Amino acid sequence: MEGRKIIQWWRGGLGVAIVVVYSYFVLDDYVRGPRIVIESPLNGYSTTTPAIVIIGRGIHTNNLSINGAQTPVDLNGNFRGQLILAPGYNIIKITAKDNYERTVEKTLEIVLVRPKNDAEVVATTTAKVEEFIETTETQATTTINQF
């Protein structure tokens, strides 16, 4: 009789273990909830280019948006969104929602730095373009007069 009781306990314990492991796999999405992993750019990023690309991955997500705009996600959860920054300090909010309507939000703070002498850069570029046009006109006139 002792051997049968031991076998029954083992069988019962194995059944409970199977139910617990199966429940863990079924409820894993619910227990962990949605997550967002941002690969690029990092928080506090500073750039001189107004166009940036946000690359990341949504884990256990059903719906993902960047600054309120829906962003497509591939089968592995990878996403890629492009934004144009305003000069100065920018706050970008990335929001994900799972099948159970739980949401998670990540915030990126990015700074668009403009060159100090922006007007001087434009003036120098304009002067060089005008100089190039004058030189080209002078060369064209000289070539026509030689014939």
Tab-separated table of C-alpha atoms in Angstrom:
chain	number	residue	atom	x	y	z
A	1	MET	CA	0.000	0.000	0.000
A	2	GLU	CA	2.854	2.382	0.706
A	3	GLY	CA	4.156	2.104	-2.870
A	4	ARG	CA	0.730	2.937	-4.356
A	5	LYS	CA	0.362	6.057	-2.193
A	6	ILE	CA	3.793	7.279	-3.231
A	7	ILE	CA	2.935	6.760	-6.897
A	8	GLN	CA	-0.397	8.593	-6.444
A	9	TRP	CA	1.387	11.521	-4.780
A	10	TRP	CA	3.929	11.651	-7.601
A	11	ARG	CA	1.194	11.552	-10.234
A	12	GLY	CA	-0.778	14.277	-8.439
A	13	GLY	CA	2.334	16.443	-8.036
A	14	LEU	CA	3.219	15.989	-11.711
A	15	GLY	CA	-0.336	17.001	-12.691
A	16	VAL	CA	-0.141	20.136	-10.555
A	17	ALA	CA	3.279	21.000	-12.024
A	18	ILE	CA	1.929	20.623	-15.574
A	19	VAL	CA	-1.027	22.892	-14.782
A	20	VAL	CA	1.268	25.525	-13.214
A	21	VAL	CA	3.721	25.509	-16.152
A	22	TYR	CA	0.888	25.669	-18.714
A	23	SER	CA	-0.742	28.555	-16.808
A	24	TYR	CA	2.548	30.447	-16.781
A	25	PHE	CA	2.879	30.203	-20.573
A	26	VAL	CA	-0.738	31.167	-21.156
A	27	LEU	CA	-0.663	34.103	-18.720
A	28	ASP	CA	2.849	35.301	-19.599
A	29	ASP	CA	1.540	38.107	-21.839
A	30	TYR	CA	-0.840	39.270	-19.145
A	31	VAL	CA	1.653	39.071	-16.285
A	32	ARG	CA	4.471	40.917	-18.047
A	33	GLY	CA	2.357	43.452	-19.906
A	34	PRO	CA	3.476	45.581	-22.833
A	35	ARG	CA	7.042	46.862	-23.053
A	36	ILE	CA	8.869	49.288	-25.326
A	37	VAL	CA	12.589	49.034	-26.068
A	38	ILE	CA	14.046	52.031	-27.914
A	39	GLU	CA	17.274	51.265	-29.749
A	40	SER	CA	17.888	54.621	-31.387
A	41	PRO	CA	18.128	57.519	-30.544
A	42	LEU	CA	18.948	57.486	-26.858
A	43	ASN	CA	17.204	59.782	-24.397
A	44	GLY	CA	18.949	63.165	-24.217
A	45	TYR	CA	20.220	62.856	-27.797
A	46	SER	CA	21.428	66.105	-29.374
A	47	THR	CA	21.525	66.609	-33.144
A	48	THR	CA	21.933	69.269	-35.810
A	49	THR	CA	19.759	67.400	-38.321
A	50	PRO	CA	16.014	68.095	-38.046
A	51	ALA	CA	14.931	64.690	-39.438
A	52	ILE	CA	15.415	61.702	-37.122
A	53	VAL	CA	14.481	58.036	-37.247
A	54	ILE	CA	13.226	56.303	-34.111
A	55	ILE	CA	13.978	52.580	-34.096
A	56	GLY	CA	12.777	50.184	-31.438
A	57	ARG	CA	10.807	47.101	-30.498
A	58	GLY	CA	7.419	46.634	-28.908
A	59	ILE	CA	7.092	43.501	-26.782
A	60	HIS	CA	3.595	42.106	-26.108
A	61	THR	CA	2.080	45.078	-27.934
A	62	ASN	CA	-0.991	45.244	-30.099
A	63	ASN	CA	-0.967	48.948	-30.904
A	64	LEU	CA	2.000	51.365	-31.055
A	65	SER	CA	2.062	55.110	-31.676
A	66	ILE	CA	4.699	57.850	-31.790
A	67	ASN	CA	3.365	61.274	-30.734
A	68	GLY	CA	-0.175	59.978	-31.300
A	69	ALA	CA	0.441	58.734	-34.865
A	70	GLN	CA	-0.028	55.003	-35.453
A	71	THR	CA	3.253	53.309	-36.291
A	72	PRO	CA	3.440	49.998	-38.180
A	73	VAL	CA	5.011	47.082	-36.340
A	74	ASP	CA	6.384	43.950	-38.026
A	75	LEU	CA	5.779	40.369	-36.834
A	76	ASN	CA	8.751	40.537	-34.452
A	77	GLY	CA	7.517	43.776	-32.873
A	78	ASN	CA	10.127	46.006	-34.542
A	79	PHE	CA	9.076	49.532	-35.440
A	80	ARG	CA	10.619	52.473	-37.251
A	81	GLY	CA	9.226	56.004	-37.254
A	82	GLN	CA	10.487	59.222	-38.797
A	83	LEU	CA	9.977	62.652	-37.257
A	84	ILE	CA	10.984	66.206	-37.996
A	85	LEU	CA	12.203	68.072	-34.937
A	86	ALA	CA	11.471	71.649	-34.002
A	87	PRO	CA	14.488	73.823	-33.123
A	88	GLY	CA	15.415	73.444	-29.460
A	89	TYR	CA	13.988	70.980	-26.947
A	90	ASN	CA	11.653	68.212	-28.222
A	91	ILE	CA	9.626	65.669	-26.237
A	92	ILE	CA	8.581	62.530	-28.097
A	93	LYS	CA	6.041	60.134	-26.557
A	94	ILE	CA	5.918	56.508	-27.655
A	95	THR	CA	2.827	54.645	-26.462
A	96	ALA	CA	2.055	50.924	-26.696
A	97	LYS	CA	-1.122	49.042	-25.852
A	98	ASP	CA	-1.562	45.277	-25.404
A	99	ASN	CA	-4.518	42.927	-26.001
A	100	TYR	CA	-5.803	43.612	-22.468
A	101	GLU	CA	-5.946	47.410	-23.072
A	102	ARG	CA	-3.014	48.097	-20.739
A	103	THR	CA	-0.766	50.906	-21.910
A	104	VAL	CA	2.858	51.794	-21.393
A	105	GLU	CA	4.537	55.035	-22.412
A	106	LYS	CA	8.168	55.986	-22.999
A	107	THR	CA	9.340	59.567	-23.371
A	108	LEU	CA	12.351	60.678	-25.384
A	109	GLU	CA	13.916	64.088	-24.896
A	110	ILE	CA	15.840	65.237	-27.953
A	111	VAL	CA	17.507	68.592	-28.628
A	112	LEU	CA	17.847	70.074	-32.110
A	113	VAL	CA	20.886	72.340	-32.018
A	114	ARG	CA	21.203	75.011	-34.695
A	115	PRO	CA	24.570	76.565	-35.625
A	116	LYS	CA	25.147	79.795	-33.683
A	117	ASN	CA	25.683	81.951	-36.727
A	118	ASP	CA	22.885	80.578	-38.875
A	119	ALA	CA	22.443	83.945	-40.646
A	120	GLU	CA	26.172	84.095	-41.407
A	121	VAL	CA	26.083	80.602	-42.924
A	122	VAL	CA	23.198	81.630	-45.213
A	123	ALA	CA	24.936	84.908	-46.157
A	124	THR	CA	28.230	83.140	-46.923
A	125	THR	CA	26.484	80.496	-49.008
A	126	THR	CA	24.510	83.136	-50.928
A	127	ALA	CA	27.692	85.167	-51.578
A	128	LYS	CA	29.498	82.072	-52.889
A	129	VAL	CA	26.599	81.200	-55.209
A	130	GLU	CA	26.496	84.778	-56.563
A	131	GLU	CA	30.282	84.713	-57.053
A	132	PHE	CA	29.984	81.421	-58.959
A	133	ILE	CA	27.253	82.866	-61.205
A	134	GLU	CA	29.326	85.999	-61.944
A	135	THR	CA	32.403	83.892	-62.742
A	136	THR	CA	30.394	81.648	-65.051
A	137	GLU	CA	28.862	84.656	-66.845
A	138	THR	CA	32.318	86.232	-67.282
A	139	GLN	CA	33.757	82.999	-68.698
A	140	ALA	CA	30.804	82.604	-71.070
A	141	THR	CA	31.192	86.208	-72.317
A	142	THR	CA	34.934	85.730	-72.847
A	143	THR	CA	34.345	82.527	-74.793
A	144	ILE	CA	31.740	84.195	-77.061
A	145	ASN	CA	34.011	87.201	-77.736
A	146	GLN	CA	36.907	84.923	-78.774
A	147	PHE	CA	34.925	83.494	-81.719
